[in-house]
Amino acid sequence: MFWTVHPGHGLGSLSFGMTPEDVKAQPGLGRPGHVYRGSRGRVMEYRGLAVPICEYGPGGLNCIIAGRKVAGVRFQGTNIFDTDPEAIVRLMETRLGAAQLCQEQLCFPKAGLLLGGFFDAHDKCFFRPDAEYHDERSVTIYMPGACGLSCETEHELVSFL
């Protein structure tokens, strides 16, 4: 299965605004193993490491998180987790503009996209999955205006081109 990133719209067959029932009906997803309920009507569904985590708000699906164990996550035909982290960030920057550092993640706010675990903001270096033991890379796609990390405000711009 391929999970193509569609900035501002969703991931693969998952589209923002879907209900939990719509998501459950998607091939390969089924019912969640765990459901976490938060404040202001937020709900998070976890189905396991190999499929995306889905978050809902009052307007339906508004955030999708895919960790590195989700196979086939692609951005413009390039596999995000099988590609060198620096190369994927450069590809995204050419298509989405410069990133911002937001709570130690690379944020592309106009596209509603966060990359976690790709770049170490303290050491100013990219993660090397071939040489480092602990790989926590993830990609988060959120509906415009739904980011809970205050990424909509300006943070330090970073460029890798």
Short mmCIF file of N, CA and C in Angstrom, two decimals:
data_model
loop_
_atom_site.label_atom_id
_atom_site.label_comp_id
_atom_site.label_asym_id
_atom_site.label_seq_id
_atom_site.Cartn_x
_atom_site.Cartn_y
_atom_site.Cartn_z
N MET A 1 0.84 -1.17 0.00
CA MET A 1 0.00 0.00 0.00
C MET A 1 0.89 1.24 0.00
N PHE A 2 0.49 2.24 -0.77
CA PHE A 2 1.20 3.50 -0.80
C PHE A 2 0.38 4.55 -0.06
N TRP A 3 1.09 5.38 0.68
CA TRP A 3 0.48 6.48 1.42
C TRP A 3 1.07 7.77 0.87
N THR A 4 0.44 8.34 -0.14
CA THR A 4 0.95 9.55 -0.76
C THR A 4 0.52 10.77 0.05
N VAL A 5 1.49 11.63 0.35
CA VAL A 5 1.21 12.87 1.09
C VAL A 5 0.54 13.85 0.14
N HIS A 6 -0.63 14.33 0.54
CA HIS A 6 -1.36 15.35 -0.19
C HIS A 6 -1.49 16.56 0.73
N PRO A 7 -0.49 17.47 0.69
CA PRO A 7 -0.53 18.62 1.61
C PRO A 7 -1.86 19.35 1.57
N GLY A 8 -2.40 19.60 2.76
CA GLY A 8 -3.67 20.31 2.88
C GLY A 8 -4.90 19.46 2.65
N HIS A 9 -4.70 18.19 2.23
CA HIS A 9 -5.84 17.34 1.90
C HIS A 9 -5.85 16.01 2.66
N GLY A 10 -4.66 15.42 2.91
CA GLY A 10 -4.64 14.16 3.62
C GLY A 10 -3.45 13.29 3.26
N LEU A 11 -3.61 11.99 3.48
CA LEU A 11 -2.56 11.00 3.25
C LEU A 11 -3.19 9.78 2.62
N GLY A 12 -2.75 9.43 1.42
CA GLY A 12 -3.33 8.28 0.73
C GLY A 12 -4.82 8.48 0.55
N SER A 13 -5.59 7.46 0.95
CA SER A 13 -7.05 7.54 0.82
C SER A 13 -7.71 8.27 1.98
N LEU A 14 -6.91 8.71 2.96
CA LEU A 14 -7.44 9.44 4.11
C LEU A 14 -7.52 10.93 3.78
N SER A 15 -8.71 11.48 3.84
CA SER A 15 -8.91 12.90 3.53
C SER A 15 -9.44 13.63 4.74
N PHE A 16 -9.00 14.87 4.91
CA PHE A 16 -9.47 15.67 6.02
C PHE A 16 -10.98 15.84 5.95
N GLY A 17 -11.61 15.78 7.11
CA GLY A 17 -13.06 15.89 7.21
C GLY A 17 -13.77 14.55 7.31
N MET A 18 -13.04 13.45 7.03
CA MET A 18 -13.67 12.12 7.14
C MET A 18 -14.10 11.86 8.58
N THR A 19 -15.14 11.07 8.72
CA THR A 19 -15.60 10.64 10.04
C THR A 19 -14.84 9.38 10.43
N PRO A 20 -14.87 9.00 11.71
CA PRO A 20 -14.24 7.74 12.11
C PRO A 20 -14.81 6.54 11.33
N GLU A 21 -16.07 6.58 11.00
CA GLU A 21 -16.69 5.49 10.22
C GLU A 21 -16.12 5.45 8.81
N ASP A 22 -15.91 6.63 8.20
CA ASP A 22 -15.30 6.70 6.86
C ASP A 22 -13.90 6.09 6.89
N VAL A 23 -13.12 6.44 7.92
CA VAL A 23 -11.75 5.94 8.03
C VAL A 23 -11.76 4.43 8.23
N LYS A 24 -12.60 3.95 9.12
CA LYS A 24 -12.70 2.52 9.41
C LYS A 24 -13.01 1.71 8.15
N ALA A 25 -13.75 2.30 7.21
CA ALA A 25 -14.13 1.61 5.98
C ALA A 25 -13.01 1.54 4.94
N GLN A 26 -11.91 2.27 5.17
CA GLN A 26 -10.81 2.28 4.21
C GLN A 26 -10.08 0.93 4.23
N PRO A 27 -9.67 0.42 3.07
CA PRO A 27 -8.95 -0.87 3.02
C PRO A 27 -7.70 -0.85 3.89
N GLY A 28 -7.53 -1.90 4.67
CA GLY A 28 -6.33 -2.06 5.49
C GLY A 28 -6.36 -1.34 6.82
N LEU A 29 -7.43 -0.63 7.13
CA LEU A 29 -7.47 0.10 8.39
C LEU A 29 -8.34 -0.58 9.44
N GLY A 30 -9.61 -0.77 9.17
CA GLY A 30 -10.49 -1.40 10.14
C GLY A 30 -10.65 -0.57 11.40
N ARG A 31 -11.11 -1.23 12.44
CA ARG A 31 -11.37 -0.49 13.68
C ARG A 31 -10.08 -0.28 14.46
N PRO A 32 -10.03 0.81 15.21
CA PRO A 32 -8.82 1.12 15.99
C PRO A 32 -8.66 0.19 17.18
N GLY A 33 -7.39 -0.04 17.56
CA GLY A 33 -7.11 -0.82 18.76
C GLY A 33 -7.27 -0.01 20.02
N HIS A 34 -6.96 1.28 19.92
CA HIS A 34 -7.07 2.20 21.05
C HIS A 34 -7.67 3.51 20.57
N VAL A 35 -8.54 4.08 21.39
CA VAL A 35 -9.12 5.39 21.11
C VAL A 35 -8.87 6.27 22.33
N TYR A 36 -8.25 7.41 22.08
CA TYR A 36 -7.94 8.35 23.16
C TYR A 36 -8.79 9.60 22.96
N ARG A 37 -9.45 10.02 24.01
CA ARG A 37 -10.30 11.20 23.94
C ARG A 37 -9.64 12.35 24.70
N GLY A 38 -9.60 13.51 24.06
CA GLY A 38 -8.97 14.68 24.66
C GLY A 38 -9.95 15.82 24.84
N SER A 39 -9.41 16.96 25.12
CA SER A 39 -10.26 18.13 25.33
C SER A 39 -10.78 18.69 24.01
N ARG A 40 -11.81 19.49 24.09
CA ARG A 40 -12.42 20.16 22.94
C ARG A 40 -12.82 19.21 21.82
N GLY A 41 -13.28 18.02 22.17
CA GLY A 41 -13.77 17.08 21.18
C GLY A 41 -12.71 16.34 20.39
N ARG A 42 -11.46 16.45 20.81
CA ARG A 42 -10.39 15.75 20.10
C ARG A 42 -10.43 14.26 20.38
N VAL A 43 -10.21 13.47 19.35
CA VAL A 43 -10.16 12.01 19.46
C VAL A 43 -8.99 11.52 18.62
N MET A 44 -8.20 10.59 19.16
CA MET A 44 -7.08 10.01 18.44
C MET A 44 -7.29 8.50 18.36
N GLU A 45 -7.15 7.96 17.15
CA GLU A 45 -7.30 6.52 16.95
C GLU A 45 -5.95 5.91 16.58
N TYR A 46 -5.59 4.87 17.31
CA TYR A 46 -4.33 4.15 17.09
C TYR A 46 -4.65 2.73 16.66
N ARG A 47 -4.07 2.32 15.53
CA ARG A 47 -4.34 0.99 14.99
C ARG A 47 -3.08 0.11 14.94
N GLY A 48 -1.94 0.61 15.37
CA GLY A 48 -0.70 -0.14 15.32
C GLY A 48 0.38 0.64 14.59
N LEU A 49 1.61 0.14 14.66
CA LEU A 49 2.75 0.85 14.09
C LEU A 49 2.75 0.91 12.57
N ALA A 50 2.08 -0.02 11.90
CA ALA A 50 2.16 -0.13 10.45
C ALA A 50 1.12 0.71 9.70
N VAL A 51 0.25 1.40 10.43
CA VAL A 51 -0.76 2.25 9.78
C VAL A 51 -0.77 3.63 10.46
N PRO A 52 -1.23 4.63 9.76
CA PRO A 52 -1.23 5.98 10.34
C PRO A 52 -2.16 6.12 11.55
N ILE A 53 -1.80 7.05 12.41
CA ILE A 53 -2.65 7.46 13.53
C ILE A 53 -3.57 8.56 13.00
N CYS A 54 -4.83 8.51 13.37
CA CYS A 54 -5.81 9.49 12.91
C CYS A 54 -6.33 10.30 14.08
N GLU A 55 -6.34 11.62 13.92
CA GLU A 55 -6.88 12.52 14.94
C GLU A 55 -8.08 13.25 14.35
N TYR A 56 -9.10 13.41 15.19
CA TYR A 56 -10.33 14.07 14.78
C TYR A 56 -10.62 15.24 15.70
N GLY A 57 -11.27 16.23 15.13
CA GLY A 57 -11.81 17.35 15.89
C GLY A 57 -13.28 17.45 15.55
N PRO A 58 -13.91 18.52 15.93
CA PRO A 58 -15.34 18.67 15.64
C PRO A 58 -15.68 18.60 14.15
N GLY A 59 -14.74 18.95 13.27
CA GLY A 59 -14.99 18.90 11.83
C GLY A 59 -14.55 17.62 11.15
N GLY A 60 -14.23 16.58 11.92
CA GLY A 60 -13.80 15.32 11.33
C GLY A 60 -12.29 15.16 11.39
N LEU A 61 -11.77 14.27 10.55
CA LEU A 61 -10.33 13.99 10.51
C LEU A 61 -9.57 15.28 10.23
N ASN A 62 -8.61 15.62 11.12
CA ASN A 62 -7.87 16.86 10.90
C ASN A 62 -6.36 16.70 11.04
N CYS A 63 -5.89 15.50 11.40
CA CYS A 63 -4.45 15.29 11.55
C CYS A 63 -4.15 13.80 11.34
N ILE A 64 -3.09 13.52 10.58
CA ILE A 64 -2.67 12.15 10.28
C ILE A 64 -1.18 12.06 10.57
N ILE A 65 -0.80 11.05 11.36
CA ILE A 65 0.60 10.87 11.74
C ILE A 65 1.06 9.50 11.26
N ALA A 66 2.17 9.49 10.54
CA ALA A 66 2.76 8.22 10.07
C ALA A 66 4.19 8.13 10.59
N GLY A 67 4.45 7.11 11.39
CA GLY A 67 5.80 6.83 11.84
C GLY A 67 6.55 6.03 10.80
N ARG A 68 7.85 5.82 11.03
CA ARG A 68 8.69 5.16 10.03
C ARG A 68 8.30 3.71 9.76
N LYS A 69 7.49 3.10 10.62
CA LYS A 69 7.05 1.72 10.40
C LYS A 69 5.87 1.64 9.42
N VAL A 70 5.32 2.79 9.04
CA VAL A 70 4.26 2.81 8.03
C VAL A 70 4.95 2.76 6.67
N ALA A 71 4.80 1.66 5.98
CA ALA A 71 5.48 1.45 4.70
C ALA A 71 4.81 2.24 3.59
N GLY A 72 5.61 2.69 2.65
CA GLY A 72 5.09 3.31 1.44
C GLY A 72 4.63 4.74 1.58
N VAL A 73 5.12 5.48 2.59
CA VAL A 73 4.75 6.89 2.72
C VAL A 73 5.58 7.67 1.71
N ARG A 74 4.90 8.36 0.81
CA ARG A 74 5.59 9.03 -0.30
C ARG A 74 5.22 10.51 -0.40
N PHE A 75 6.20 11.27 -0.83
CA PHE A 75 5.99 12.67 -1.18
C PHE A 75 6.48 12.84 -2.61
N GLN A 76 5.57 13.19 -3.50
CA GLN A 76 5.86 13.36 -4.92
C GLN A 76 6.66 12.19 -5.48
N GLY A 77 6.22 10.99 -5.16
CA GLY A 77 6.81 9.77 -5.69
C GLY A 77 8.03 9.25 -4.96
N THR A 78 8.54 9.99 -3.98
CA THR A 78 9.73 9.59 -3.25
C THR A 78 9.33 9.05 -1.88
N ASN A 79 9.84 7.87 -1.53
CA ASN A 79 9.53 7.26 -0.25
C ASN A 79 10.23 8.05 0.86
N ILE A 80 9.45 8.60 1.76
CA ILE A 80 9.96 9.49 2.80
C ILE A 80 10.92 8.78 3.76
N PHE A 81 10.61 7.54 4.13
CA PHE A 81 11.42 6.86 5.13
C PHE A 81 12.54 6.02 4.54
N ASP A 82 12.50 5.75 3.23
CA ASP A 82 13.58 5.00 2.58
C ASP A 82 14.61 5.92 1.93
N THR A 83 14.37 7.21 1.97
CA THR A 83 15.26 8.20 1.36
C THR A 83 16.09 8.86 2.45
N ASP A 84 17.31 9.23 2.11
CA ASP A 84 18.17 9.96 3.04
C ASP A 84 17.40 11.15 3.60
N PRO A 85 17.38 11.34 4.94
CA PRO A 85 16.62 12.44 5.54
C PRO A 85 16.94 13.82 4.95
N GLU A 86 18.21 14.11 4.70
CA GLU A 86 18.55 15.41 4.13
C GLU A 86 17.97 15.55 2.72
N ALA A 87 18.01 14.49 1.94
CA ALA A 87 17.48 14.54 0.57
C ALA A 87 15.97 14.77 0.57
N ILE A 88 15.25 14.12 1.47
CA ILE A 88 13.79 14.31 1.49
C ILE A 88 13.44 15.71 1.96
N VAL A 89 14.19 16.25 2.92
CA VAL A 89 13.93 17.61 3.39
C VAL A 89 14.21 18.61 2.27
N ARG A 90 15.27 18.39 1.52
CA ARG A 90 15.59 19.29 0.39
C ARG A 90 14.50 19.22 -0.68
N LEU A 91 14.00 18.02 -0.97
CA LEU A 91 12.92 17.86 -1.94
C LEU A 91 11.69 18.63 -1.47
N MET A 92 11.35 18.47 -0.20
CA MET A 92 10.18 19.18 0.33
C MET A 92 10.39 20.69 0.28
N GLU A 93 11.59 21.12 0.60
CA GLU A 93 11.85 22.56 0.59
C GLU A 93 11.72 23.13 -0.82
N THR A 94 12.16 22.41 -1.84
CA THR A 94 12.03 22.91 -3.21
C THR A 94 10.57 23.03 -3.62
N ARG A 95 9.71 22.17 -3.07
CA ARG A 95 8.29 22.17 -3.44
C ARG A 95 7.42 23.02 -2.50
N LEU A 96 7.83 23.10 -1.22
CA LEU A 96 6.96 23.71 -0.21
C LEU A 96 7.53 24.99 0.41
N GLY A 97 8.74 25.37 0.05
CA GLY A 97 9.38 26.54 0.65
C GLY A 97 10.19 26.15 1.87
N ALA A 98 10.88 27.13 2.43
CA ALA A 98 11.75 26.88 3.58
C ALA A 98 10.94 26.36 4.77
N ALA A 99 11.60 25.56 5.57
CA ALA A 99 10.97 25.01 6.77
C ALA A 99 11.16 25.97 7.94
N GLN A 100 10.38 25.74 8.98
CA GLN A 100 10.54 26.46 10.24
C GLN A 100 10.85 25.42 11.31
N LEU A 101 11.67 25.80 12.27
CA LEU A 101 11.89 24.94 13.43
C LEU A 101 10.78 25.22 14.42
N CYS A 102 10.04 24.20 14.76
CA CYS A 102 8.90 24.33 15.67
C CYS A 102 8.94 23.18 16.65
N GLN A 103 9.26 23.46 17.89
CA GLN A 103 9.37 22.43 18.92
C GLN A 103 10.22 21.25 18.45
N GLU A 104 11.39 21.57 17.90
CA GLU A 104 12.38 20.62 17.43
C GLU A 104 11.93 19.77 16.23
N GLN A 105 10.90 20.20 15.55
CA GLN A 105 10.46 19.54 14.34
C GLN A 105 10.61 20.52 13.18
N LEU A 106 10.70 19.98 11.98
CA LEU A 106 10.72 20.81 10.79
C LEU A 106 9.28 20.96 10.32
N CYS A 107 8.83 22.18 10.24
CA CYS A 107 7.44 22.48 9.90
C CYS A 107 7.39 23.21 8.57
N PHE A 108 6.50 22.75 7.71
CA PHE A 108 6.19 23.43 6.46
C PHE A 108 4.75 23.92 6.62
N PRO A 109 4.55 25.06 7.28
CA PRO A 109 3.20 25.46 7.70
C PRO A 109 2.21 25.69 6.57
N LYS A 110 2.65 26.23 5.44
CA LYS A 110 1.72 26.46 4.33
C LYS A 110 1.18 25.15 3.77
N ALA A 111 1.95 24.06 3.93
CA ALA A 111 1.53 22.75 3.44
C ALA A 111 0.88 21.91 4.53
N GLY A 112 0.93 22.38 5.78
CA GLY A 112 0.36 21.59 6.87
C GLY A 112 1.14 20.31 7.10
N LEU A 113 2.47 20.41 7.13
CA LEU A 113 3.31 19.22 7.21
C LEU A 113 4.41 19.41 8.25
N LEU A 114 4.59 18.41 9.10
CA LEU A 114 5.66 18.40 10.11
C LEU A 114 6.51 17.15 9.92
N LEU A 115 7.82 17.32 10.03
CA LEU A 115 8.74 16.18 10.03
C LEU A 115 9.38 16.10 11.40
N GLY A 116 9.23 15.00 12.07
CA GLY A 116 9.85 14.79 13.38
C GLY A 116 10.96 13.76 13.25
N GLY A 117 12.08 14.00 13.93
CA GLY A 117 13.18 13.04 13.95
C GLY A 117 14.05 13.02 12.71
N PHE A 118 13.90 13.98 11.82
CA PHE A 118 14.73 14.04 10.62
C PHE A 118 15.96 14.90 10.84
N PHE A 119 15.81 15.95 11.66
CA PHE A 119 16.86 16.94 11.85
C PHE A 119 17.00 17.23 13.34
N ASP A 120 18.25 17.23 13.81
CA ASP A 120 18.53 17.55 15.21
C ASP A 120 18.83 19.04 15.29
N ALA A 121 17.89 19.80 15.84
CA ALA A 121 18.03 21.26 15.88
C ALA A 121 19.16 21.70 16.79
N HIS A 122 19.49 20.91 17.81
CA HIS A 122 20.56 21.29 18.73
C HIS A 122 21.93 21.10 18.10
N ASP A 123 22.14 19.94 17.47
CA ASP A 123 23.43 19.65 16.85
C ASP A 123 23.52 20.13 15.41
N LYS A 124 22.41 20.63 14.88
CA LYS A 124 22.35 21.13 13.49
C LYS A 124 22.83 20.08 12.49
N CYS A 125 22.29 18.88 12.64
CA CYS A 125 22.63 17.80 11.70
C CYS A 125 21.42 16.92 11.44
N PHE A 126 21.47 16.19 10.34
CA PHE A 126 20.39 15.28 9.99
C PHE A 126 20.59 13.93 10.67
N PHE A 127 19.48 13.29 10.96
CA PHE A 127 19.51 11.94 11.51
C PHE A 127 20.06 11.00 10.44
N ARG A 128 20.85 10.03 10.86
CA ARG A 128 21.43 9.05 9.93
C ARG A 128 20.90 7.67 10.27
N PRO A 129 19.79 7.24 9.66
CA PRO A 129 19.19 5.96 10.02
C PRO A 129 20.09 4.76 9.78
N ASP A 130 21.05 4.89 8.88
CA ASP A 130 21.97 3.77 8.60
C ASP A 130 23.00 3.61 9.71
N ALA A 131 23.24 4.64 10.52
CA ALA A 131 24.30 4.58 11.53
C ALA A 131 23.79 4.76 12.96
N GLU A 132 22.59 5.26 13.13
CA GLU A 132 22.09 5.53 14.47
C GLU A 132 21.06 4.48 14.88
N TYR A 133 21.08 4.17 16.13
CA TYR A 133 20.25 3.08 16.64
C TYR A 133 18.78 3.46 16.80
N HIS A 134 18.51 4.64 17.31
CA HIS A 134 17.15 5.02 17.68
C HIS A 134 16.51 5.86 16.57
N ASP A 135 15.58 5.30 15.83
CA ASP A 135 14.95 5.97 14.69
C ASP A 135 13.50 6.30 15.03
N GLU A 136 13.22 7.57 15.28
CA GLU A 136 11.87 8.00 15.62
C GLU A 136 11.29 8.95 14.58
N ARG A 137 11.67 8.79 13.33
CA ARG A 137 11.16 9.69 12.30
C ARG A 137 9.65 9.53 12.13
N SER A 138 8.99 10.64 11.87
CA SER A 138 7.56 10.64 11.61
C SER A 138 7.21 11.81 10.71
N VAL A 139 6.08 11.68 10.04
CA VAL A 139 5.54 12.77 9.24
C VAL A 139 4.10 12.98 9.72
N THR A 140 3.77 14.25 9.94
CA THR A 140 2.43 14.62 10.36
C THR A 140 1.85 15.55 9.31
N ILE A 141 0.65 15.20 8.84
CA ILE A 141 -0.06 16.04 7.88
C ILE A 141 -1.29 16.54 8.61
N TYR A 142 -1.47 17.84 8.65
CA TYR A 142 -2.62 18.37 9.35
C TYR A 142 -3.41 19.32 8.46
N MET A 143 -4.70 19.41 8.76
CA MET A 143 -5.57 20.32 8.05
C MET A 143 -5.12 21.75 8.37
N PRO A 144 -5.08 22.62 7.39
CA PRO A 144 -4.68 24.00 7.67
C PRO A 144 -5.44 24.57 8.87
N GLY A 145 -4.68 25.11 9.81
CA GLY A 145 -5.26 25.68 11.02
C GLY A 145 -5.44 24.69 12.15
N ALA A 146 -5.13 23.41 11.92
CA ALA A 146 -5.37 22.39 12.95
C ALA A 146 -4.11 21.99 13.71
N CYS A 147 -2.96 22.58 13.39
CA CYS A 147 -1.72 22.20 14.07
C CYS A 147 -1.78 22.65 15.52
N GLY A 148 -1.55 21.73 16.43
CA GLY A 148 -1.57 22.04 17.85
C GLY A 148 -0.25 22.55 18.38
N LEU A 149 0.75 22.74 17.53
CA LEU A 149 2.08 23.15 17.98
C LEU A 149 2.34 24.64 17.77
N SER A 150 1.34 25.40 17.48
CA SER A 150 1.47 26.84 17.21
C SER A 150 2.44 27.11 16.06
N CYS A 151 2.46 26.26 15.07
CA CYS A 151 3.35 26.42 13.91
C CYS A 151 2.85 27.51 12.97
N GLU A 152 1.62 27.95 13.18
CA GLU A 152 1.08 28.99 12.31
C GLU A 152 1.79 30.32 12.57
N THR A 153 2.41 30.48 13.75
CA THR A 153 3.16 31.70 14.03
C THR A 153 4.58 31.52 13.55
N GLU A 154 5.28 32.60 13.38
CA GLU A 154 6.64 32.53 12.84
C GLU A 154 7.64 31.97 13.85
N HIS A 155 8.46 31.08 13.38
CA HIS A 155 9.56 30.50 14.13
C HIS A 155 10.81 30.67 13.28
N GLU A 156 11.91 30.15 13.77
CA GLU A 156 13.18 30.26 13.04
C GLU A 156 13.08 29.54 11.70
N LEU A 157 13.31 30.29 10.60
CA LEU A 157 13.33 29.70 9.28
C LEU A 157 14.66 28.99 9.08
N VAL A 158 14.61 27.82 8.44
CA VAL A 158 15.83 27.08 8.13
C VAL A 158 15.77 26.67 6.66
N SER A 159 16.92 26.67 6.02
CA SER A 159 16.98 26.27 4.64
C SER A 159 18.13 25.28 4.47
N PHE A 160 17.89 24.28 3.63
CA PHE A 160 18.90 23.24 3.39
C PHE A 160 19.29 23.18 1.92
N LEU A 161 18.93 24.20 1.18
CA LEU A 161 19.28 24.24 -0.24
C LEU A 161 20.58 25.00 -0.47
#
